Tab-separated table of C-alpha atoms in Angstrom:
chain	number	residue	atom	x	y	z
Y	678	UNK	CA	-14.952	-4.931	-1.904
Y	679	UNK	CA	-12.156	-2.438	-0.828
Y	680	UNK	CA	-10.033	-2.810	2.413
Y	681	UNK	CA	-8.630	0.511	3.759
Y	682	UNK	CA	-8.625	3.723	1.754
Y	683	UNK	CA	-5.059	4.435	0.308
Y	684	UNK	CA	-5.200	7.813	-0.677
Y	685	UNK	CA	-6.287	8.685	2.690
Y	686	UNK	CA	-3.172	7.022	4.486
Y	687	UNK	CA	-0.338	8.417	1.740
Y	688	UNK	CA	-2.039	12.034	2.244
Y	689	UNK	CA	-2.226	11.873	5.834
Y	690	UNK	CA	1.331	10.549	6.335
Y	691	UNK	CA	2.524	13.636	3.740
Y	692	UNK	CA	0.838	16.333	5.837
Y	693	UNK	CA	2.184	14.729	9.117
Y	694	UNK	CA	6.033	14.629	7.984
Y	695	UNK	CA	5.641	18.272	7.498
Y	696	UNK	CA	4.779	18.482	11.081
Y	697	UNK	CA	6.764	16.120	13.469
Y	698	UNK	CA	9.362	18.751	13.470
Y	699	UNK	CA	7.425	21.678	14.991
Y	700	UNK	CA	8.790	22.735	18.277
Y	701	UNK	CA	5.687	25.072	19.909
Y	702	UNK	CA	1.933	23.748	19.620
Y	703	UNK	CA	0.099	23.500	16.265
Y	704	UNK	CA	-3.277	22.104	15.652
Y	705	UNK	CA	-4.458	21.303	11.653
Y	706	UNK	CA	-7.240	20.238	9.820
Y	707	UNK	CA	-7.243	18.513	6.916
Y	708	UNK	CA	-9.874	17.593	4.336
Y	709	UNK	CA	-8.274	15.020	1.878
Y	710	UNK	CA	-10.210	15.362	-1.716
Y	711	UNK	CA	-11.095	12.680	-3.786
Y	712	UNK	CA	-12.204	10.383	-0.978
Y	713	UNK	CA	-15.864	10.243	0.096
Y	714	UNK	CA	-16.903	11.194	2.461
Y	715	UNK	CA	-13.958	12.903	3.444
Y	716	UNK	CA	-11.628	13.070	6.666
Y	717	UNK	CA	-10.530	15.407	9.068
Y	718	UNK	CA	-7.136	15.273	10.555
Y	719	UNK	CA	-6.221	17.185	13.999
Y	720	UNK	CA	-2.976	17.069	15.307
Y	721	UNK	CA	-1.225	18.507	18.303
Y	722	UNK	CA	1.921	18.392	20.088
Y	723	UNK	CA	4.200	20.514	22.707
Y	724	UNK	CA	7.683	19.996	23.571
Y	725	UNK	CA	9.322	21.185	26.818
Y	726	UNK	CA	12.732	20.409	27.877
Y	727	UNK	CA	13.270	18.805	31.531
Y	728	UNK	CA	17.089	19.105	31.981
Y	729	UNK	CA	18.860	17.799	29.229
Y	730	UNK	CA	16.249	15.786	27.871
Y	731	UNK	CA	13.297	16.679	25.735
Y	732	UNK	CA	9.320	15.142	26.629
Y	733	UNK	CA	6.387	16.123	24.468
Y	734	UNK	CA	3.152	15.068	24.957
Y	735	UNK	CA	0.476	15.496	22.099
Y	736	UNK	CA	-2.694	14.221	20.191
Y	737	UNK	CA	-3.859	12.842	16.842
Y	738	UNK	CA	-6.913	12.032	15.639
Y	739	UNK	CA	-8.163	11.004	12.171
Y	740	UNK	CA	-12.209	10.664	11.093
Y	741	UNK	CA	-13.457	9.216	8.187
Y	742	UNK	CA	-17.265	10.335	8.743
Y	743	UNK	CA	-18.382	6.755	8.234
Y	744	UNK	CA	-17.877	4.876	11.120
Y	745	UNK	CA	-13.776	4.735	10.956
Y	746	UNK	CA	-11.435	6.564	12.889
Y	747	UNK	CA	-7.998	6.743	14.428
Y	748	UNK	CA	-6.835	8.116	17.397
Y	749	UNK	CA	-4.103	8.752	19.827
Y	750	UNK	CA	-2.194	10.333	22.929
Y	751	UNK	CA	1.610	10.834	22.159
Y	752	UNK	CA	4.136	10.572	24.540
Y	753	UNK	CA	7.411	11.309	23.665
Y	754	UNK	CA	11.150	12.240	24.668
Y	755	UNK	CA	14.060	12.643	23.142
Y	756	UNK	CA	17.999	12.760	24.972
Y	757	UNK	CA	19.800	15.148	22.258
Y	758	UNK	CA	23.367	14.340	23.598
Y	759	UNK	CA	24.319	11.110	25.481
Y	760	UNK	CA	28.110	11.480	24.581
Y	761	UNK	CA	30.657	13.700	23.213
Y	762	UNK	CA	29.687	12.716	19.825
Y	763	UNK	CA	26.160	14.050	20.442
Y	764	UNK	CA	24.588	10.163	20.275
Y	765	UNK	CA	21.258	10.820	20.707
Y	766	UNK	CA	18.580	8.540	21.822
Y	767	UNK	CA	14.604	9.214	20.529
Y	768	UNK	CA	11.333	6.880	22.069
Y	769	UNK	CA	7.858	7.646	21.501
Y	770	UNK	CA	4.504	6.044	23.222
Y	771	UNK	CA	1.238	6.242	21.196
Y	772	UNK	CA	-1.883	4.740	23.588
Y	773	UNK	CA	-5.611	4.716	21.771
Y	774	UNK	CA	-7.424	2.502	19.503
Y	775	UNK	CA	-3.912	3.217	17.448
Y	776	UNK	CA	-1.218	2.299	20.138
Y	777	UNK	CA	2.423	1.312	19.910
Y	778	UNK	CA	5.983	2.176	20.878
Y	779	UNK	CA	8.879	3.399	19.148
Y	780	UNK	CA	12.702	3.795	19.972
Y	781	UNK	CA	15.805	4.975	17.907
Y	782	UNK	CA	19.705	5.100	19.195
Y	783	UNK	CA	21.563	7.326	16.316
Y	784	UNK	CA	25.089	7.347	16.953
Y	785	UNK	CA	27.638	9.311	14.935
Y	786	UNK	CA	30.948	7.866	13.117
Y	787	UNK	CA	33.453	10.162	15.498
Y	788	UNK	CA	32.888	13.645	16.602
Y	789	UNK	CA	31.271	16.433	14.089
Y	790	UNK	CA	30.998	13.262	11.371
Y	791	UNK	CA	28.066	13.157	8.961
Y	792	UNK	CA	27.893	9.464	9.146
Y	793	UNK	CA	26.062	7.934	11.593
Y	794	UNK	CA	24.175	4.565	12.626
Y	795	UNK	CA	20.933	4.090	13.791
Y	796	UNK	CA	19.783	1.104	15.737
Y	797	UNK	CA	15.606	1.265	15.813
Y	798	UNK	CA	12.924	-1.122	16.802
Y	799	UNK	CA	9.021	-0.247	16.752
Y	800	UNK	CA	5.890	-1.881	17.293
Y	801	UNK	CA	2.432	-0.896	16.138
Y	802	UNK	CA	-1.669	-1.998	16.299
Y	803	UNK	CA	-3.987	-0.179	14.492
Y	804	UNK	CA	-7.731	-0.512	12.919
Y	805	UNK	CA	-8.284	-1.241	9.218
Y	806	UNK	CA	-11.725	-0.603	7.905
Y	807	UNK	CA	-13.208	-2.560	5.721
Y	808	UNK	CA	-15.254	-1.026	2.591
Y	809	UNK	CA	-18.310	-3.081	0.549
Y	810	UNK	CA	-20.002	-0.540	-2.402
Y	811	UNK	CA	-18.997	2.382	0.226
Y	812	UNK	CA	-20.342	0.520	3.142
Y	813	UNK	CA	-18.405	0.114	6.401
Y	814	UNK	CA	-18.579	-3.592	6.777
Y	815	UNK	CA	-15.516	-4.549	9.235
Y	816	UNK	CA	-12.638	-3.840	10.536
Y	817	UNK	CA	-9.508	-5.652	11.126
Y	818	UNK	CA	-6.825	-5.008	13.884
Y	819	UNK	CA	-3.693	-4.380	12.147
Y	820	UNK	CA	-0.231	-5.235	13.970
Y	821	UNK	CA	3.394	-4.534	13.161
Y	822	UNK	CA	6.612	-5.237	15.138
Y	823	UNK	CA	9.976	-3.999	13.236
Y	824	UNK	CA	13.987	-4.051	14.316
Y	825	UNK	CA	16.928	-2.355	12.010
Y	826	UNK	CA	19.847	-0.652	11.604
Y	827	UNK	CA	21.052	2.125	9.101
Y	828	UNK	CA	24.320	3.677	7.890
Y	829	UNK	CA	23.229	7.178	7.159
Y	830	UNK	CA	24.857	10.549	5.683
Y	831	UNK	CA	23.388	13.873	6.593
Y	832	UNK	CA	23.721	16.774	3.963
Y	833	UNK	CA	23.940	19.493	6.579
Y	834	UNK	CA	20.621	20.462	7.830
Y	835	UNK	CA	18.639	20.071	4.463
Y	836	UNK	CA	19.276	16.142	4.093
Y	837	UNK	CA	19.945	12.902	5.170
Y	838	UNK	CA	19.996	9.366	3.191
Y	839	UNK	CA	19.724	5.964	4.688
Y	840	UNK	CA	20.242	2.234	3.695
Y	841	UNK	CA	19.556	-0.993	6.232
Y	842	UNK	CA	18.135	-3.520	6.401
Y	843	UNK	CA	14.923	-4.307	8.497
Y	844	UNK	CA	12.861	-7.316	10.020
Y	845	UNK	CA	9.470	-7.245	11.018
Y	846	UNK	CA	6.410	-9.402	11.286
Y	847	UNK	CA	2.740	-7.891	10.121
Y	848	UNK	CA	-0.552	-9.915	11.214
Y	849	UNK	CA	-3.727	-8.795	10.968
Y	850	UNK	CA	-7.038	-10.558	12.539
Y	851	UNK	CA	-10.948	-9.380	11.914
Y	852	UNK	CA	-11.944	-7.074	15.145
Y	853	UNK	CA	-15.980	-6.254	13.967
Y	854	UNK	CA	-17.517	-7.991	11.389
Y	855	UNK	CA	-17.979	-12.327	10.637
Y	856	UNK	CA	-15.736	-14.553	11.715
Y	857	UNK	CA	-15.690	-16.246	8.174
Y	858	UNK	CA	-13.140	-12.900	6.646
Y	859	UNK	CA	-9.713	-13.804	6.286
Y	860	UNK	CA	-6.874	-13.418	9.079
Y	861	UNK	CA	-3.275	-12.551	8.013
Y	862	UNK	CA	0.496	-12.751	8.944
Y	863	UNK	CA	3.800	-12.386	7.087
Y	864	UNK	CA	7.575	-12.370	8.884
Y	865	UNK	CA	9.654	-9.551	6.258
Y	866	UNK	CA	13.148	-9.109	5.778
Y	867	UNK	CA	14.273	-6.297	3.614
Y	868	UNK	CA	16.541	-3.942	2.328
Y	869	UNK	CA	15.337	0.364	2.736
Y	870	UNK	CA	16.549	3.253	1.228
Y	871	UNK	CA	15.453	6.617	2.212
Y	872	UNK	CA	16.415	9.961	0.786
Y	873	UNK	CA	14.781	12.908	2.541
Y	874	UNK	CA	15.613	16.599	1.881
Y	875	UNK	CA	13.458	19.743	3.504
Y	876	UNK	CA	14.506	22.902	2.508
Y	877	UNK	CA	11.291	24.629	3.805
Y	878	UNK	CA	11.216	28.306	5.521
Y	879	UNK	CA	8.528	27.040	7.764
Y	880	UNK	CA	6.378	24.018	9.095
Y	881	UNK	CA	3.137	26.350	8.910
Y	882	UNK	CA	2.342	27.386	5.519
Y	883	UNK	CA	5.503	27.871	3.957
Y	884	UNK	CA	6.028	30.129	1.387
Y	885	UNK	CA	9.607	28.877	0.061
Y	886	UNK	CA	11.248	25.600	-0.410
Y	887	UNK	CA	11.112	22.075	-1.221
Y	888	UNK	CA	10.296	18.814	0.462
Y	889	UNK	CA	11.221	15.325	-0.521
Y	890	UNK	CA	10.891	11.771	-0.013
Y	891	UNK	CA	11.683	8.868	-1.573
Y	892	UNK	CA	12.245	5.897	-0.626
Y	893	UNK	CA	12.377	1.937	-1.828
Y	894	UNK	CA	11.706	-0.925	-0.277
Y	895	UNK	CA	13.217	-4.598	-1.725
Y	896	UNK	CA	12.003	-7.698	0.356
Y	897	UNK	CA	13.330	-10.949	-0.297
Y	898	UNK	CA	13.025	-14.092	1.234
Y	899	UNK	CA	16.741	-14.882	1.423
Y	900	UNK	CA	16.587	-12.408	4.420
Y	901	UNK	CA	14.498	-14.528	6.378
Y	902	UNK	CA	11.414	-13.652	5.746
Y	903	UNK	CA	8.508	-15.939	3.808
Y	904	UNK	CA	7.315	-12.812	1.261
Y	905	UNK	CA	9.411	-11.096	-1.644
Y	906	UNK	CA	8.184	-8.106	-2.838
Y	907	UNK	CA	9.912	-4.782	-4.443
Y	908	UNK	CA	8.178	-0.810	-3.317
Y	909	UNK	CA	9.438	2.766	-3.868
Y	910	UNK	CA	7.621	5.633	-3.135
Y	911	UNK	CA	7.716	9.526	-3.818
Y	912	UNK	CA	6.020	12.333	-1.822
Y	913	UNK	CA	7.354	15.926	-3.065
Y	914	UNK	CA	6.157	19.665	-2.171
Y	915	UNK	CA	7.640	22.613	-3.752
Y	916	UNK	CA	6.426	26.158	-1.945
Y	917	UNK	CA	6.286	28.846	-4.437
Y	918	UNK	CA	6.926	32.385	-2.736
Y	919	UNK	CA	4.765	35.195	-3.888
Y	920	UNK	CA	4.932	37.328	-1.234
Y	921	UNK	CA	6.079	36.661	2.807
Y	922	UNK	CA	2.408	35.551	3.462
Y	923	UNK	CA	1.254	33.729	-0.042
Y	924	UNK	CA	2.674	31.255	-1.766
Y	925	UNK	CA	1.829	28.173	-4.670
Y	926	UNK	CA	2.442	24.824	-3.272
Y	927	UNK	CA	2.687	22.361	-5.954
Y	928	UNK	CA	2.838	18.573	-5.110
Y	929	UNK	CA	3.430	15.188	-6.418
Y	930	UNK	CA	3.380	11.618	-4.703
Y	931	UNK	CA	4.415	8.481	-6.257
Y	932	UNK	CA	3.743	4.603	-5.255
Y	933	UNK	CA	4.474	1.540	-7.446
Y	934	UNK	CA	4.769	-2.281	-6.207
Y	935	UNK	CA	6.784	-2.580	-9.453
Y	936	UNK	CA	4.755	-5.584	-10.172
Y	937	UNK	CA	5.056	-7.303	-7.245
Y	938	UNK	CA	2.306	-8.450	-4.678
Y	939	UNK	CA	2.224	-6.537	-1.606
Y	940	UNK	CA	1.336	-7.899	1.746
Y	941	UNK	CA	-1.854	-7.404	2.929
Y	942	UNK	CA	-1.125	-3.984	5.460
Y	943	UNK	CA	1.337	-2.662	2.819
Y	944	UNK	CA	-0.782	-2.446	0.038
Y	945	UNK	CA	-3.115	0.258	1.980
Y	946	UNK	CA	-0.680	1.944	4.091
């Protein structure tokens, strides 16, 4: 028996970091290899600016061809400069069978200062299929609530690290399928690094530059939480330029528990 499909998720998350920064309207379609019977991915968004503050209002969608599927309005807005150290304050509204809210206060160390802290909370449901000899069996409701704060650097406009720490509680309950399957919840508390550099020349196909991610994850019960459990994670694209219009992408992601036992979401997200 297999819950969720892995490869999907990391893949899908890769190609969407790539777009969240896109400032006109872009739609893609994605068929993730490897993964029978394969999924298509369609994402849109448009951002227009009302006075000083930015809304956006967009779609994404993800099928699996086998009776799974996410999707999702986005609403979204984002007030650039609240002060004269350009605070900035981000929230985001997803409403669909994947639905949720996000929020994130950054506020920089002094005026023109790289450092900067970032107070976030977020809250998430979404549906995780459930797999028997290829069959689609069930499907659980995933949920995930989540508060933190980071002390971040940025490295210009090409990179940014963060460390906090974060606390959260994941539960999970059976939405199709018997009543007999297993239910799930876990509170977290845990320590996250991020490293994140983007040197690409474009969202859209780009022919130079290099994106990275990595990032670690180290729960421990002695933050309050009732798991312990250790995570990093790599997801890397180097653009090769041949010419202005053709290029070699070459990619690597990376995942290891590092031995320990993930909780149930985590281990398919």
């Amino acid at each position: 028996e297999r819950m969720g499909q892995p490869v999907v998720w990391r893949a899908i998350n890769r190609d969407l970091m790539c777009l969240y920064r896109v400032s006109g309207v872009r739609r893609v379609k994605v068929r993730v290899l490897r993964t029978p019977p394969g999924v298509t991915l369609s994402y849109t968004v448009q951002m227009r600016r009302v006075r000083e503050i930015r809304v956006g209002v967009g779609f994404q969608g993800i099928e699996d061809f086998s009776g799974a599927n996410e999707y999702a309005f986005r609403l979204a807005s984002i007030w650039p400069r609240l002060n004269a150290w350009n605070a900035s304050w981000r929230t985001s509204i997803l409403l669909g069978n994947l639905w949720g809210a996000r929020t994130r206060l950054r506020v920089p160390l002094g005026a023109g200062s790289p450092w900067f802290i970032d107070l976030a909370g977020r809250y998430r449901s979404r549906p995780i299929p459930v797999y028997a000899h290829g069959a689609h069996i069930a499907e659980y409701r995933g949920n995930r609530d989540q508060a933190g704060a980071d002390l971040g650097l940025d490295f210009g406009s090409f990179g940014r690290l963060r460390i906090g720490p974060r606390w959260g509680h994941e539960w999970a309950v059976v939405e199709t399928g018997s009543p007999a399957l297993p239910v799930y919840g876990d509170h977290y508390g845990l320590w996250q690094e991020v490293f994140h550099v983007d040197t690409l020349n474009r969202t859209w196909f780009p022919t130079r530059g290099l994106l990275l991610n990595l990032r670690s994850d180290w729960a421990r019960r002695g933050l309050g939480g009732n798991v312990a459990y250790d995570r990093v994670s790599l997801r890397s694209l180097w653009a090769i330029g041949l010419s202005a219009h053709a290029g070699i992408w070459v990619r690597f992601d990376y995942g290891s528990a590092l031995g320990t036992n993930l909780p149930f979401e985590d281990a398919f997200r």
